[in-house]
Amino acid sequence: MSNNKAETYDVKIDMLDKKGSGRGHVWRDGGGINPRKLKLTVPQTLIGEEVQVTVANPDRKRAKALPEEIIRPSVERTAAPCPHFDKCGGCVWQHWDYQGQLAYKVAEVRRFLAENGFDPDVAADAIGMETPWEYRNKMEFTFGPEGGLGLHELGNFRNVIDLDTCLIAGGPMVQAMLEVSRWEKDHGLPGYDKDTHAGLLRNLMTRYSHKTGELMLAIFATESPKAHQKAVDDLISRLSSKFSGLVSFMWMENTDWADVAQSEHTHLLYGRDYIHDEMYGYKYRIWFDTFFQTNPEQAEKLVELAIEMAEVESEDRMIDLFCGVGTFSLPFAKRVKALAGIEIVETSIESAKRNAKDNGIDNTYFLAKDARRGMDEILQTWGIPDLLMLDPPRSGAGGKVMRRIGRLGTDRVVYVSCNPESFAEDITWLREFGYELKRVQPVDLFPHTVHIELVALLEKA
């Protein structure tokens, strides 16, 4: 049997990996000598399904292949509504009934809890979306080196799928993306090639507020807009005439080889450099690089749950750790005597201060410090706060921060997490300080992806 000859297999999917792809294996006869195990990763499949795949290099120990035929489909399989789903890497689970997605995500939360010694039954069923489409308020699209504008191909970061729709993005963002795509083709402007580092257009960032209707667009390019003034003027005219909600349009120069949407020089082409958004009744200013919850409808449920679990009183003092621009700080500040927000990113702290002022809130104290030093400063100023809330990045807070929280000794800790695995690892550090896990409520902010958020309450025994 030739080492280079592709082979076709029927494989049963046993599990899903962290990226949401199916995993299975087959035994190869090794030319009739010793059977060898070939581990297969098969995107767009579900647990229990039997599928047919063709593997280009079967002599390796691991291989990845898309399913050619679903021999025995899962009862939870459904038709993906997006015409780009087979190739686009923006979603991974459109082929899965939404209730099935939610059940799997909750099972994962419970698995991580059990693996870290907690009662998995503490986790409730997930709060999903009534309509799990067009929920995002921010998208980053990529220009392809051969023309076109869209998202990266599934499993191939070098290739860009030229989109004519995107079902998880808010409608105006998609329409604006399509208009920019037509403009790019009309003027024959070259997309950026990641291999040769040649080309002009790199990314299009879109932000849209479902509450205020304001739209932001930002093009990231390798040259100044002045070098392409005629084409840029045409785009300004097109966008400003077709999108009444457009209040911010910028051109960002980015010559760095790193494939990151960043700006070395920002050119404001239309309107202002931020948009207004609202969440849970509070107003926020959002710049192009501001971190803000991507699914505002579900994010409001996170805020509501955090307030409910905290059971704060008007004389309480609290810390909001990893506070960002104040998404949780502002609603809590209206309910407590004083709130200290701690965040290491200085621009976020400046935004939090501005957002508090815009909303008429004057009992907040925001610190641009790392988590541990910020807590030390609050301890010296206030003593022990009544409540600590944290919303760390996907990697979690880490053992050092969690131990510092334990030594701080607040009665209640409310933990908002975007990664149940790092959450379960983090809260193990609080056990030695006498904290008990009382409640875990998963909330689905990213339908058709592997991600699940949660809000949890821990109390000091």
Tab-separated table of N, CA, C and O in Angstrom, residues 44-46 49 70 73-82 85-86 92-101 132-133 448:
chain	number	residue	atom	x	y	z
A	44	GLN	N	-17.740	19.460	11.988
A	44	GLN	CA	-19.133	19.427	11.546
A	44	GLN	C	-19.773	18.047	11.723
A	44	GLN	O	-20.593	17.609	10.924
A	45	THR	N	-19.361	17.362	12.800
A	45	THR	CA	-19.972	16.083	13.158
A	45	THR	C	-20.406	16.128	14.616
A	45	THR	O	-20.006	17.030	15.369
A	46	LEU	N	-21.204	15.144	15.024
A	46	LEU	CA	-21.731	15.087	16.380
A	46	LEU	C	-21.436	13.745	17.023
A	46	LEU	O	-21.213	12.745	16.320
A	49	GLU	N	-22.322	9.850	15.812
A	49	GLU	CA	-22.532	9.725	14.371
A	49	GLU	C	-21.488	8.810	13.735
A	49	GLU	O	-20.340	8.724	14.192
A	70	ILE	N	-22.652	11.516	5.825
A	70	ILE	CA	-23.108	11.189	7.175
A	70	ILE	C	-23.882	9.882	7.073
A	70	ILE	O	-25.031	9.856	6.628
A	73	PRO	N	-26.680	9.694	10.979
A	73	PRO	CA	-26.722	11.016	11.607
A	73	PRO	C	-27.318	10.977	13.000
A	73	PRO	O	-28.126	10.101	13.329
A	74	SER	N	-26.918	11.929	13.817
A	74	SER	CA	-27.504	12.107	15.143
A	74	SER	C	-28.924	12.651	15.002
A	74	SER	O	-29.238	13.385	14.051
A	75	VAL	N	-29.776	12.315	15.960
A	75	VAL	CA	-31.142	12.852	15.955
A	75	VAL	C	-31.119	14.355	16.215
A	75	VAL	O	-32.121	15.041	15.952
A	76	GLU	N	-30.000	14.878	16.723
A	76	GLU	CA	-29.882	16.306	16.988
A	76	GLU	C	-29.297	17.081	15.812
A	76	GLU	O	-29.140	18.293	15.882
A	77	ARG	N	-28.967	16.385	14.729
A	77	ARG	CA	-28.434	17.071	13.544
A	77	ARG	C	-29.543	17.852	12.861
A	77	ARG	O	-30.680	17.391	12.758
A	78	THR	N	-29.204	19.041	12.375
A	78	THR	CA	-30.154	19.883	11.663
A	78	THR	C	-29.448	20.522	10.476
A	78	THR	O	-28.212	20.533	10.403
A	79	ALA	N	-30.215	21.037	9.539
A	79	ALA	CA	-29.627	21.674	8.366
A	79	ALA	C	-29.078	23.044	8.734
A	79	ALA	O	-29.785	23.865	9.335
A	80	ALA	N	-27.826	23.299	8.405
A	80	ALA	CA	-27.212	24.606	8.685
A	80	ALA	C	-27.819	25.649	7.751
A	80	ALA	O	-27.796	25.479	6.528
A	81	PRO	N	-28.357	26.747	8.294
A	81	PRO	CA	-29.024	27.736	7.439
A	81	PRO	C	-28.079	28.611	6.631
A	81	PRO	O	-28.486	29.200	5.633
A	82	CYS	N	-26.822	28.728	7.059
A	82	CYS	CA	-25.888	29.624	6.365
A	82	CYS	C	-25.279	28.930	5.148
A	82	CYS	O	-24.761	27.808	5.267
A	85	PHE	N	-21.538	27.745	5.624
A	85	PHE	CA	-21.156	26.972	6.804
A	85	PHE	C	-20.140	25.883	6.502
A	85	PHE	O	-19.244	25.617	7.310
A	86	ASP	N	-20.261	25.228	5.351
A	86	ASP	CA	-19.365	24.111	5.037
A	86	ASP	C	-17.900	24.526	4.983
A	86	ASP	O	-17.012	23.702	5.212
A	92	VAL	N	-19.145	26.827	14.301
A	92	VAL	CA	-18.782	25.407	14.234
A	92	VAL	C	-19.975	24.477	14.428
A	92	VAL	O	-19.894	23.295	14.119
A	93	TRP	N	-21.116	24.985	14.911
A	93	TRP	CA	-22.210	24.097	15.302
A	93	TRP	C	-23.557	24.447	14.673
A	93	TRP	O	-24.607	24.117	15.237
A	94	GLN	N	-23.575	25.076	13.536
A	94	GLN	CA	-24.863	25.354	12.917
A	94	GLN	C	-25.607	24.071	12.525
A	94	GLN	O	-26.817	24.103	12.308
A	95	HIS	N	-24.894	22.969	12.426
A	95	HIS	CA	-25.514	21.684	12.074
A	95	HIS	C	-26.133	20.986	13.290
A	95	HIS	O	-26.649	19.872	13.152
A	96	TRP	N	-26.079	21.634	14.450
A	96	TRP	CA	-26.534	21.029	15.691
A	96	TRP	C	-27.753	21.779	16.210
A	96	TRP	O	-27.723	23.014	16.342
A	97	ASP	N	-28.825	21.047	16.504
A	97	ASP	CA	-30.015	21.643	17.098
A	97	ASP	C	-29.611	22.478	18.322
A	97	ASP	O	-28.800	22.039	19.140
A	98	TYR	N	-30.189	23.680	18.445
A	98	TYR	CA	-29.742	24.609	19.480
A	98	TYR	C	-29.904	24.050	20.889
A	98	TYR	O	-29.038	24.244	21.749
A	99	GLN	N	-30.990	23.324	21.143
A	99	GLN	CA	-31.169	22.727	22.466
A	99	GLN	C	-30.098	21.680	22.752
A	99	GLN	O	-29.660	21.522	23.895
A	100	GLY	N	-29.651	20.992	21.726
A	100	GLY	CA	-28.553	20.048	21.889
A	100	GLY	C	-27.253	20.747	22.233
A	100	GLY	O	-26.471	20.275	23.074
A	101	GLN	N	-27.002	21.882	21.593
A	101	GLN	CA	-25.820	22.676	21.925
A	101	GLN	C	-25.824	23.072	23.402
A	101	GLN	O	-24.810	22.922	24.106
A	132	PRO	N	-31.373	32.590	18.364
A	132	PRO	CA	-29.903	32.626	18.442
A	132	PRO	C	-29.218	33.043	17.143
A	132	PRO	O	-28.276	32.401	16.670
A	133	TRP	N	-29.651	34.154	16.552
A	133	TRP	CA	-29.076	34.649	15.310
A	133	TRP	C	-28.937	36.170	15.390
A	133	TRP	O	-29.654	36.832	16.141
A	448	HIS	N	-23.893	28.498	18.532
A	448	HIS	CA	-23.231	27.875	17.380
A	448	HIS	C	-21.715	27.887	17.497
A	448	HIS	O	-21.004	27.649	16.522
